[in-house]
Amino acid sequence: MPRLTVAIAACTVAIPFVLPAQREPFAVPAWAFPFAAPLSPAPRPDSVLLHSVPGSSVRFTMKQVQNGFDIPDWFPRQHAPMPPSVQYGVRPDGRACGYCHLPDGQGRPENGTLAGLPVEYAVRQVRAFRDGTRVSASPVAATGPMHTVAKGVTDEQVREAAVYYARIRPTRRNVIREVRQVPTTRIAGLLYAYDGNDTEPIAGRLIEVPETLERHDLRDPWVPYITYVPEGSIPRGKRLAVRGPTGAATACTTCHGPRLLGVGDVPPIAGRSPSNMLRQLINFRTRARRDSTALPMYAVSDAMSIDDMVAVSAYVGSLVPAARRSPTR
Ligand code: HEC
Ligand code: HEC
């Protein structure tokens, strides 16, 4: 453990602190960063067959679903009108934010939820992607698309999107299952998908899959995502979140708020995609995230093993992501 405990002479109090230089070596687990190279050349999306998703009367062709400069919107009445940066983007490199993070900002495991993020935090993160102070701990399955977008848009366009998304209430779409055996999966793009009817040992991993890959590929914002984790992860994660890996100073609740719904510019983490959260903890641990405000997360991530990170991501992902609206407001 990277923690050093100094016992002050003649005193029973132990003061834990972290020496960055003496951090234990940390091996980035490849399974946490699924990546399958896209087909090259990419097949031309079909422009004839009309697709639908449950609960929507809208129909789109695959060509429309894959248009990053006029994005598919299955549920236009579930959110306010999108600003241009979210709906149309900026050619040639600034694909519309809603293409990947979806019109209602619920996002997908490979890119993350923007709904409810503090405006200043979101703007700062996009700047960090632009200047390279936020990258990925994995050389593959990286944050590449976001770097391209960040360079293709102005700060004003990012702010317009951030303000729009900040007003949307995030919703929980996660189902967390503690298991010994996990259904067999394959890698589809940047996430896992069910493959066959077998199971295999979970072996310490966190595997998040869409209920159906078809709905994920259609960019259906309501497709549930199921996360498989080892047995005992949720109570273990709860202990870490509330008591902290090294005590109150590193308890998630200390900075992210008692229900992990965020405080000021510290982002909300309750109910976010567990696989995305796990990657962020690894990104802090390896200093792939080096933006100006990442520092508080170093002591936290340094104090956790990969099993701890899996556990806390599962627990935090299982929480309700937004405060219930007061009936009087
Ligand atoms: C082509 C896909 C794509 C588009 C378009 C896109 N993003 Fe992203 N975004 C990503 C990926 C990938 C990540 C990185 C996730 C990670 O770190 O693992 C990301 C991460 C982010 C984050 C960090 C979220 C967090 O919780 O830390 C913010 C903020 C963000 N994007 C804002 C935007 C904005 C604003 C736009 C539009 C101007 C946009 N994105 C357009 C793919 C995209
Ligand atoms: C000392 C304060 C502090 C503590 C304790 C803390 N965090 Fe954070 N956390 C932050 C700050 C500040 C950020 C924003 C970092 C940035 O701007 O890059 C953050 C960011 C994050 C992110 C990235 C969110 C995103 O949208 O990408 C995750 C995930 C996270 N924290 C998880 C945790 C977990 C899990 C714990 C408990 C084990 C925890 N944090 C404890 C201050 C803290």
Tab-separated table of C-alpha atoms and ligand atoms in Angstrom:
chain	number	residue	atom	x	y	z
A	1	MET	CA	0.000	0.000	0.000
A	2	PRO	CA	1.298	3.466	-0.762
A	3	ARG	CA	0.168	4.698	2.609
A	4	LEU	CA	2.750	5.475	5.221
A	5	THR	CA	1.708	5.579	8.808
A	6	VAL	CA	3.747	7.794	11.076
A	7	ALA	CA	3.350	7.163	14.754
A	8	ILE	CA	4.130	10.282	16.696
A	9	ALA	CA	6.307	9.470	19.707
A	10	ALA	CA	4.415	8.804	22.901
A	11	CYS	CA	1.150	9.256	21.090
A	12	THR	CA	-1.287	6.652	19.890
A	13	VAL	CA	-2.614	8.747	17.007
A	14	ALA	CA	-1.490	7.621	13.576
A	15	ILE	CA	-1.357	10.194	10.782
A	16	PRO	CA	-1.729	8.636	7.360
A	17	PHE	CA	-0.328	10.502	4.390
A	18	VAL	CA	0.693	9.673	0.874
A	19	LEU	CA	4.134	9.947	-0.626
A	20	PRO	CA	3.603	10.135	-4.400
A	21	ALA	CA	7.146	8.982	-5.104
A	22	GLN	CA	6.542	5.739	-3.280
A	23	ARG	CA	3.307	4.727	-4.914
A	24	GLU	CA	3.103	1.048	-5.593
A	25	PRO	CA	3.464	0.147	-9.252
A	26	PHE	CA	0.051	-0.108	-10.828
A	27	ALA	CA	-0.677	-2.330	-13.797
A	28	VAL	CA	-3.495	-0.977	-15.956
A	29	PRO	CA	-5.887	-3.900	-16.483
A	30	ALA	CA	-6.478	-4.245	-20.222
A	31	TRP	CA	-9.998	-5.640	-19.642
A	32	ALA	CA	-11.109	-2.254	-18.247
A	33	PHE	CA	-10.475	-0.596	-21.623
A	34	PRO	CA	-12.290	-2.723	-24.203
A	35	PHE	CA	-11.448	-1.845	-27.780
A	36	ALA	CA	-12.107	-3.551	-31.083
A	37	ALA	CA	-10.720	-1.777	-34.128
A	38	PRO	CA	-13.481	-0.641	-36.500
A	39	LEU	CA	-13.748	-2.301	-39.892
A	40	SER	CA	-11.701	-0.534	-42.519
A	41	PRO	CA	-13.087	0.709	-44.771
A	42	ALA	CA	-16.222	1.211	-42.684
A	43	PRO	CA	-19.305	-0.287	-44.343
A	44	ARG	CA	-21.634	2.363	-45.810
A	45	PRO	CA	-24.645	2.723	-43.498
A	46	ASP	CA	-27.955	1.707	-45.017
A	47	SER	CA	-30.199	4.601	-46.087
A	48	VAL	CA	-33.391	2.667	-46.800
A	49	LEU	CA	-34.404	0.426	-43.903
A	50	LEU	CA	-36.243	2.309	-41.124
A	51	HIS	CA	-35.442	1.440	-37.505
A	52	SER	CA	-37.324	2.086	-34.297
A	53	VAL	CA	-36.679	1.909	-30.549
A	54	PRO	CA	-39.195	1.029	-27.786
A	55	GLY	CA	-41.476	3.917	-26.816
A	56	SER	CA	-40.628	6.229	-29.738
A	57	SER	CA	-42.759	6.836	-32.817
A	58	VAL	CA	-39.804	8.293	-34.721
A	59	ARG	CA	-38.119	6.214	-37.440
A	60	PHE	CA	-34.528	6.603	-38.644
A	61	THR	CA	-32.327	4.818	-41.161
A	62	MET	CA	-28.850	3.696	-40.080
A	63	LYS	CA	-27.430	6.511	-42.171
A	64	GLN	CA	-29.421	9.010	-40.104
A	65	VAL	CA	-28.455	7.274	-36.846
A	66	GLN	CA	-24.779	7.662	-37.774
A	67	ASN	CA	-24.938	11.323	-38.787
A	68	GLY	CA	-22.701	13.213	-36.338
A	69	PHE	CA	-23.687	16.596	-37.799
A	70	ASP	CA	-27.488	16.264	-37.507
A	71	ILE	CA	-28.019	13.770	-34.773
A	72	PRO	CA	-30.852	11.253	-34.334
A	73	ASP	CA	-33.277	12.311	-31.598
A	74	TRP	CA	-35.637	9.482	-30.611
A	75	PHE	CA	-37.411	11.423	-27.852
A	76	PRO	CA	-37.532	15.122	-28.825
A	77	ARG	CA	-40.215	15.878	-26.237
A	78	GLN	CA	-38.127	14.584	-23.328
A	79	HIS	CA	-35.701	17.524	-23.333
A	80	ALA	CA	-35.515	21.239	-24.147
A	81	PRO	CA	-34.580	22.268	-27.704
A	82	MET	CA	-30.895	21.461	-28.260
A	83	PRO	CA	-28.436	24.296	-28.951
A	84	PRO	CA	-26.601	24.029	-32.329
A	85	SER	CA	-23.376	22.608	-30.807
A	86	VAL	CA	-25.349	19.702	-29.321
A	87	GLN	CA	-27.525	18.984	-32.378
A	88	TYR	CA	-25.415	19.910	-35.416
A	89	GLY	CA	-21.831	20.363	-34.206
A	90	VAL	CA	-19.225	22.283	-36.155
A	91	ARG	CA	-17.699	20.877	-39.349
A	92	PRO	CA	-15.212	19.414	-40.022
A	93	ASP	CA	-13.983	18.078	-36.638
A	94	GLY	CA	-16.523	19.163	-34.047
A	95	ARG	CA	-19.098	16.435	-34.285
A	96	ALA	CA	-22.265	17.313	-32.320
A	97	CYS	CA	-21.978	16.644	-28.576
A	98	GLY	CA	-25.348	14.866	-28.654
A	99	TYR	CA	-24.048	12.339	-31.159
A	100	CYS	CA	-21.922	10.589	-28.535
A	101	HIS	CA	-23.280	11.961	-25.251
A	102	LEU	CA	-26.889	11.734	-26.587
A	103	PRO	CA	-29.477	14.526	-26.875
A	104	ASP	CA	-30.390	14.275	-23.176
A	105	GLY	CA	-26.742	13.987	-22.040
A	106	GLN	CA	-27.212	10.573	-20.407
A	107	GLY	CA	-24.204	9.466	-22.426
A	108	ARG	CA	-22.955	5.967	-23.074
A	109	PRO	CA	-20.407	3.967	-21.061
A	110	GLU	CA	-17.609	4.791	-23.496
A	111	ASN	CA	-18.040	8.577	-23.262
A	112	GLY	CA	-19.910	9.392	-20.072
A	113	THR	CA	-22.876	11.329	-18.733
A	114	LEU	CA	-22.957	15.096	-19.239
A	115	ALA	CA	-26.454	15.641	-17.773
A	116	GLY	CA	-26.149	17.487	-14.476
A	117	LEU	CA	-22.406	18.191	-14.691
A	118	PRO	CA	-21.353	21.587	-13.272
A	119	VAL	CA	-20.782	23.986	-16.199
A	120	GLU	CA	-17.285	25.071	-15.131
A	121	TYR	CA	-16.185	21.457	-14.598
A	122	ALA	CA	-17.384	20.412	-18.063
A	123	VAL	CA	-15.748	23.396	-19.778
A	124	ARG	CA	-12.473	22.709	-17.962
A	125	GLN	CA	-12.506	19.037	-18.941
A	126	VAL	CA	-12.982	19.823	-22.631
A	127	ARG	CA	-10.071	22.276	-22.410
A	128	ALA	CA	-8.000	19.509	-20.804
A	129	PHE	CA	-8.821	17.174	-23.716
A	130	ARG	CA	-7.796	19.967	-26.092
A	131	ASP	CA	-4.435	20.711	-24.444
A	132	GLY	CA	-3.663	17.044	-23.710
A	133	THR	CA	-3.695	17.247	-19.908
A	134	ARG	CA	-6.539	14.713	-19.922
A	135	VAL	CA	-5.784	11.531	-21.835
A	136	SER	CA	-6.445	7.837	-21.255
A	137	ALA	CA	-4.440	5.375	-19.170
A	138	SER	CA	-4.761	2.920	-22.034
A	139	PRO	CA	-2.906	3.354	-25.310
A	140	VAL	CA	-5.871	1.777	-27.093
A	141	ALA	CA	-9.533	2.437	-26.411
A	142	ALA	CA	-8.582	5.963	-25.728
A	143	THR	CA	-10.255	9.309	-25.482
A	144	GLY	CA	-9.302	10.054	-29.110
A	145	PRO	CA	-12.737	11.118	-30.407
A	146	MET	CA	-13.053	13.695	-27.627
A	147	HIS	CA	-9.623	15.200	-28.408
A	148	THR	CA	-10.664	15.678	-32.034
A	149	VAL	CA	-13.948	17.307	-31.037
A	150	ALA	CA	-12.300	19.531	-28.401
A	151	LYS	CA	-9.961	20.942	-31.043
A	152	GLY	CA	-12.818	21.452	-33.497
A	153	VAL	CA	-15.021	23.677	-31.318
A	154	THR	CA	-14.654	27.026	-29.543
A	155	ASP	CA	-14.944	27.580	-25.782
A	156	GLU	CA	-18.227	29.428	-26.431
A	157	GLN	CA	-19.684	26.390	-28.215
A	158	VAL	CA	-18.575	24.118	-25.378
A	159	ARG	CA	-20.120	26.453	-22.816
A	160	GLU	CA	-23.411	26.565	-24.733
A	161	ALA	CA	-23.523	22.747	-24.621
A	162	ALA	CA	-22.426	22.590	-20.970
A	163	VAL	CA	-25.154	25.031	-19.887
A	164	TYR	CA	-27.791	23.007	-21.766
A	165	TYR	CA	-26.670	19.677	-20.273
A	166	ALA	CA	-26.207	21.052	-16.734
A	167	ARG	CA	-29.961	21.736	-16.555
A	168	ILE	CA	-30.931	18.130	-17.378
A	169	ARG	CA	-31.558	15.696	-14.580
A	170	PRO	CA	-29.521	12.491	-14.956
A	171	THR	CA	-31.501	9.247	-14.718
A	172	ARG	CA	-30.350	5.832	-13.583
A	173	ARG	CA	-30.038	3.263	-16.334
A	174	ASN	CA	-27.661	0.928	-14.506
A	175	VAL	CA	-28.456	-2.522	-13.230
A	176	ILE	CA	-25.671	-3.921	-11.030
A	177	ARG	CA	-25.326	-7.677	-10.552
A	178	GLU	CA	-22.934	-9.322	-8.111
A	179	VAL	CA	-21.936	-12.669	-9.610
A	180	ARG	CA	-19.406	-15.488	-9.553
A	181	GLN	CA	-19.992	-16.325	-13.205
A	182	VAL	CA	-20.520	-13.669	-15.883
A	183	PRO	CA	-22.228	-14.262	-19.260
A	184	THR	CA	-19.673	-14.567	-22.045
A	185	THR	CA	-19.035	-11.357	-23.951
A	186	ARG	CA	-17.218	-10.013	-26.970
A	187	ILE	CA	-15.868	-6.532	-27.569
A	188	ALA	CA	-17.994	-4.372	-29.858
A	189	GLY	CA	-16.291	-1.049	-30.529
A	190	LEU	CA	-15.564	0.444	-27.116
A	191	LEU	CA	-17.723	-1.765	-24.929
A	192	TYR	CA	-18.616	-5.366	-24.157
A	193	ALA	CA	-21.664	-7.081	-25.642
A	194	TYR	CA	-23.282	-10.433	-24.825
A	195	ASP	CA	-21.916	-13.292	-26.906
A	196	GLY	CA	-23.467	-16.735	-26.766
A	197	ASN	CA	-25.183	-18.443	-23.835
A	198	ASP	CA	-22.180	-19.542	-21.792
A	199	THR	CA	-20.756	-18.106	-18.601
A	200	GLU	CA	-17.213	-17.726	-17.327
A	201	PRO	CA	-15.673	-16.713	-13.969
A	202	ILE	CA	-15.939	-12.963	-13.276
A	203	ALA	CA	-12.349	-13.142	-11.966
A	204	GLY	CA	-12.204	-9.713	-10.340
A	205	ARG	CA	-13.459	-7.834	-13.382
A	206	LEU	CA	-16.217	-5.268	-13.902
A	207	ILE	CA	-18.085	-5.981	-17.133
A	208	GLU	CA	-20.758	-3.543	-18.343
A	209	VAL	CA	-22.974	-4.549	-21.288
A	210	PRO	CA	-26.000	-2.980	-22.961
A	211	GLU	CA	-29.166	-5.068	-22.589
A	212	THR	CA	-29.107	-5.330	-26.385
A	213	LEU	CA	-26.296	-4.164	-28.633
A	214	GLU	CA	-28.863	-3.265	-31.270
A	215	ARG	CA	-30.470	-0.577	-29.082
A	216	HIS	CA	-27.038	0.724	-28.073
A	217	ASP	CA	-26.013	0.956	-31.734
A	218	LEU	CA	-29.239	2.799	-32.537
A	219	ARG	CA	-28.264	5.327	-29.829
A	220	ASP	CA	-31.414	4.604	-27.840
A	221	PRO	CA	-31.010	6.718	-24.674
A	222	TRP	CA	-33.170	4.310	-22.646
A	223	VAL	CA	-31.346	1.029	-23.231
A	224	PRO	CA	-30.458	-0.396	-19.800
A	225	TYR	CA	-26.803	-1.240	-19.100
A	226	ILE	CA	-26.045	-4.235	-16.913
A	227	THR	CA	-22.854	-4.286	-14.873
A	228	TYR	CA	-21.446	-7.559	-13.529
A	229	VAL	CA	-19.082	-7.385	-10.551
A	230	PRO	CA	-17.677	-9.915	-8.048
A	231	GLU	CA	-19.834	-10.867	-5.075
A	232	GLY	CA	-19.506	-8.528	-2.106
A	233	SER	CA	-18.575	-5.529	-4.260
A	234	ILE	CA	-21.509	-3.335	-3.226
A	235	PRO	CA	-21.001	-3.471	0.576
A	236	ARG	CA	-17.239	-3.172	0.102
A	237	GLY	CA	-17.755	-0.171	-2.183
A	238	LYS	CA	-20.146	1.441	0.275
A	239	ARG	CA	-17.556	1.198	3.038
A	240	LEU	CA	-14.946	2.833	0.803
A	241	ALA	CA	-17.328	5.594	-0.280
A	242	VAL	CA	-18.475	6.495	3.216
A	243	ARG	CA	-15.406	5.752	5.333
A	244	GLY	CA	-12.749	6.318	2.672
A	245	PRO	CA	-9.828	4.074	1.714
A	246	THR	CA	-7.658	5.966	4.241
A	247	GLY	CA	-10.301	7.636	6.390
A	248	ALA	CA	-12.488	10.729	6.100
A	249	ALA	CA	-10.026	12.716	3.956
A	250	THR	CA	-10.447	10.240	1.101
A	251	ALA	CA	-14.118	9.316	1.655
A	252	CYS	CA	-16.033	10.028	-1.558
A	253	THR	CA	-18.813	11.619	0.503
A	254	THR	CA	-16.395	14.209	1.930
A	255	CYS	CA	-15.979	15.980	-1.416
A	256	HIS	CA	-18.755	14.662	-3.680
A	257	GLY	CA	-21.452	15.256	-1.037
A	258	PRO	CA	-23.331	12.939	1.340
A	259	ARG	CA	-25.325	11.374	-1.518
A	260	LEU	CA	-22.531	11.785	-4.063
A	261	LEU	CA	-24.629	14.269	-6.051
A	262	GLY	CA	-21.752	16.758	-6.347
A	263	VAL	CA	-20.881	19.939	-4.448
A	264	GLY	CA	-20.139	23.187	-6.302
A	265	ASP	CA	-17.691	22.324	-9.083
A	266	VAL	CA	-16.944	18.840	-7.719
A	267	PRO	CA	-18.886	16.624	-10.137
A	268	PRO	CA	-21.774	14.331	-9.187
A	269	ILE	CA	-20.804	10.654	-9.416
A	270	ALA	CA	-23.941	8.823	-8.146
A	271	GLY	CA	-25.531	6.566	-10.760
A	272	ARG	CA	-22.885	7.085	-13.448
A	273	SER	CA	-21.718	4.247	-15.694
A	274	PRO	CA	-19.593	1.955	-13.469
A	275	SER	CA	-17.177	0.986	-16.260
A	276	ASN	CA	-16.618	4.650	-17.115
A	277	MET	CA	-16.080	5.492	-13.435
A	278	LEU	CA	-13.582	2.669	-13.067
A	279	ARG	CA	-11.621	4.019	-16.046
A	280	GLN	CA	-11.589	7.497	-14.506
A	281	LEU	CA	-10.203	6.145	-11.211
A	282	ILE	CA	-7.476	4.384	-13.210
A	283	ASN	CA	-6.872	7.610	-15.176
A	284	PHE	CA	-6.318	9.519	-11.925
A	285	ARG	CA	-4.172	6.700	-10.498
A	286	THR	CA	-1.880	6.736	-13.556
A	287	ARG	CA	-2.011	10.560	-13.890
A	288	ALA	CA	-3.546	10.275	-17.355
A	289	ARG	CA	-5.833	12.991	-15.933
A	290	ARG	CA	-3.532	15.880	-15.086
A	291	ASP	CA	-5.870	18.843	-15.477
A	292	SER	CA	-5.598	21.679	-12.967
A	293	THR	CA	-8.260	20.339	-10.600
A	294	ALA	CA	-7.440	16.604	-10.686
A	295	LEU	CA	-5.107	16.763	-7.660
A	296	PRO	CA	-7.644	15.858	-4.909
A	297	MET	CA	-8.324	12.565	-6.692
A	298	TYR	CA	-4.683	11.434	-6.574
A	299	ALA	CA	-4.606	10.566	-2.858
A	300	VAL	CA	-7.972	8.807	-3.316
A	301	SER	CA	-6.980	6.682	-6.294
A	302	ASP	CA	-3.487	5.970	-4.952
A	303	ALA	CA	-5.003	4.378	-1.869
A	304	MET	CA	-7.169	1.905	-3.761
A	305	SER	CA	-6.417	-1.497	-5.275
A	306	ILE	CA	-8.098	-2.445	-8.521
A	307	ASP	CA	-10.564	-4.565	-6.481
A	308	ASP	CA	-11.402	-1.483	-4.399
A	309	MET	CA	-11.936	0.551	-7.571
A	310	VAL	CA	-14.261	-2.105	-8.998
A	311	ALA	CA	-16.203	-2.204	-5.714
A	312	VAL	CA	-16.594	1.553	-5.316
A	313	SER	CA	-17.556	2.008	-8.994
A	314	ALA	CA	-20.278	-0.638	-8.611
A	315	TYR	CA	-21.636	0.874	-5.394
A	316	VAL	CA	-21.600	4.482	-6.639
A	317	GLY	CA	-23.129	3.373	-9.952
A	318	SER	CA	-25.987	1.713	-8.071
A	319	LEU	CA	-27.121	4.988	-6.459
A	320	VAL	CA	-29.910	7.284	-7.625
A	321	PRO	CA	-28.140	9.947	-9.687
A	322	ALA	CA	-30.218	13.032	-8.918
A	323	ALA	CA	-32.027	14.377	-5.916
A	324	ARG	CA	-35.777	13.873	-6.066
A	325	ARG	CA	-37.396	17.109	-7.093
A	326	SER	CA	-39.094	18.872	-4.261
A	327	PRO	CA	-42.860	18.724	-4.885
A	328	THR	CA	-43.077	22.417	-3.978
A	329	ARG	CA	-40.689	23.576	-6.727
B	1	HEC	C1	-17.296	11.367	-31.213
B	1	HEC	C2	-17.776	11.194	-29.869
B	1	HEC	C3	-17.839	12.433	-28.963
B	1	HEC	C4	-18.395	13.663	-29.250
B	1	HEC	C5	-19.035	14.130	-30.537
B	1	HEC	C6	-18.237	14.461	-28.042
B	1	HEC	N1	-17.638	13.715	-27.061
B	1	HEC	FE1	-17.254	14.343	-25.167
B	1	HEC	N2	-16.396	12.543	-24.739
B	1	HEC	C7	-16.176	11.537	-25.662
B	1	HEC	C8	-15.295	10.552	-25.089
B	1	HEC	C9	-14.795	9.287	-25.771
B	1	HEC	C10	-14.996	11.016	-23.785
B	1	HEC	C11	-14.011	10.407	-22.810
B	1	HEC	C12	-14.515	9.441	-21.846
B	1	HEC	C13	-13.369	8.963	-20.976
B	1	HEC	O1	-12.602	9.772	-20.441
B	1	HEC	O2	-13.252	7.755	-20.853
B	1	HEC	C14	-15.716	12.249	-23.601
B	1	HEC	C15	-15.715	12.981	-22.418
B	1	HEC	C16	-16.287	14.241	-22.267
B	1	HEC	C17	-16.315	14.997	-21.028
B	1	HEC	C18	-15.792	14.544	-19.697
B	1	HEC	C19	-16.931	14.006	-18.886
B	1	HEC	C20	-16.592	13.732	-17.454
B	1	HEC	O3	-17.500	13.312	-16.743
B	1	HEC	O4	-15.472	13.914	-17.030
B	1	HEC	C21	-16.940	16.179	-21.288
B	1	HEC	C22	-17.218	17.299	-20.310
B	1	HEC	C23	-17.308	16.160	-22.695
B	1	HEC	N3	-16.911	14.956	-23.261
B	1	HEC	C24	-17.977	17.191	-23.333
B	1	HEC	C25	-18.306	17.187	-24.691
B	1	HEC	C26	-18.895	18.322	-25.377
B	1	HEC	C27	-19.229	19.652	-24.733
B	1	HEC	C28	-19.060	17.933	-26.681
B	1	HEC	C29	-19.546	18.766	-27.849
B	1	HEC	C30	-18.833	19.999	-28.087
B	1	HEC	C31	-18.587	16.543	-26.788
B	1	HEC	N4	-18.139	16.141	-25.564
B	1	HEC	C32	-18.646	15.787	-27.944
B	1	HEC	C33	-16.717	11.454	-26.929
B	1	HEC	C34	-17.362	12.483	-27.589
B	2	HEC	C1	-10.579	15.468	-1.506
B	2	HEC	C2	-11.762	15.575	-2.340
B	2	HEC	C3	-12.246	14.334	-3.076
B	2	HEC	C4	-12.448	13.080	-2.573
B	2	HEC	C5	-12.210	12.595	-1.154
B	2	HEC	C6	-12.971	12.279	-3.677
B	2	HEC	N1	-13.072	13.031	-4.806
B	2	HEC	FE1	-13.562	12.356	-6.658
B	2	HEC	N2	-13.216	14.202	-7.422
B	2	HEC	C7	-12.812	15.312	-6.720
B	2	HEC	C8	-12.601	16.411	-7.637
B	2	HEC	C9	-12.161	17.830	-7.269
B	2	HEC	C10	-12.889	15.926	-8.921
B	2	HEC	C11	-12.761	16.675	-10.253
B	2	HEC	C12	-11.408	16.338	-10.817
B	2	HEC	C13	-11.024	17.119	-12.042
B	2	HEC	O1	-11.435	18.286	-12.150
B	2	HEC	O2	-10.302	16.551	-12.855
B	2	HEC	C14	-13.263	14.536	-8.759
B	2	HEC	C15	-13.583	13.692	-9.811
B	2	HEC	C16	-13.974	12.376	-9.673
B	2	HEC	C17	-14.365	11.513	-10.757
B	2	HEC	C18	-14.423	11.885	-12.229
B	2	HEC	C19	-15.830	12.205	-12.589
B	2	HEC	C20	-16.017	12.432	-14.045
B	2	HEC	O3	-17.051	13.021	-14.375
B	2	HEC	O4	-15.192	12.029	-14.856
B	2	HEC	C21	-14.693	10.306	-10.212
B	2	HEC	C22	-15.174	9.066	-10.960
B	2	HEC	C23	-14.498	10.403	-8.803
B	2	HEC	N3	-14.059	11.682	-8.489
B	2	HEC	C24	-14.736	9.378	-7.919
B	2	HEC	C25	-14.457	9.437	-6.556
B	2	HEC	C26	-14.612	8.322	-5.675
B	2	HEC	C27	-15.153	6.963	-6.069
B	2	HEC	C28	-14.205	8.749	-4.422
B	2	HEC	C29	-14.125	7.958	-3.146
B	2	HEC	C30	-13.416	6.702	-3.174
B	2	HEC	C31	-13.799	10.144	-4.572
B	2	HEC	N4	-13.978	10.529	-5.874
B	2	HEC	C32	-13.300	10.931	-3.551
B	2	HEC	C33	-12.623	15.386	-5.349
B	2	HEC	C34	-12.650	14.297	-4.489
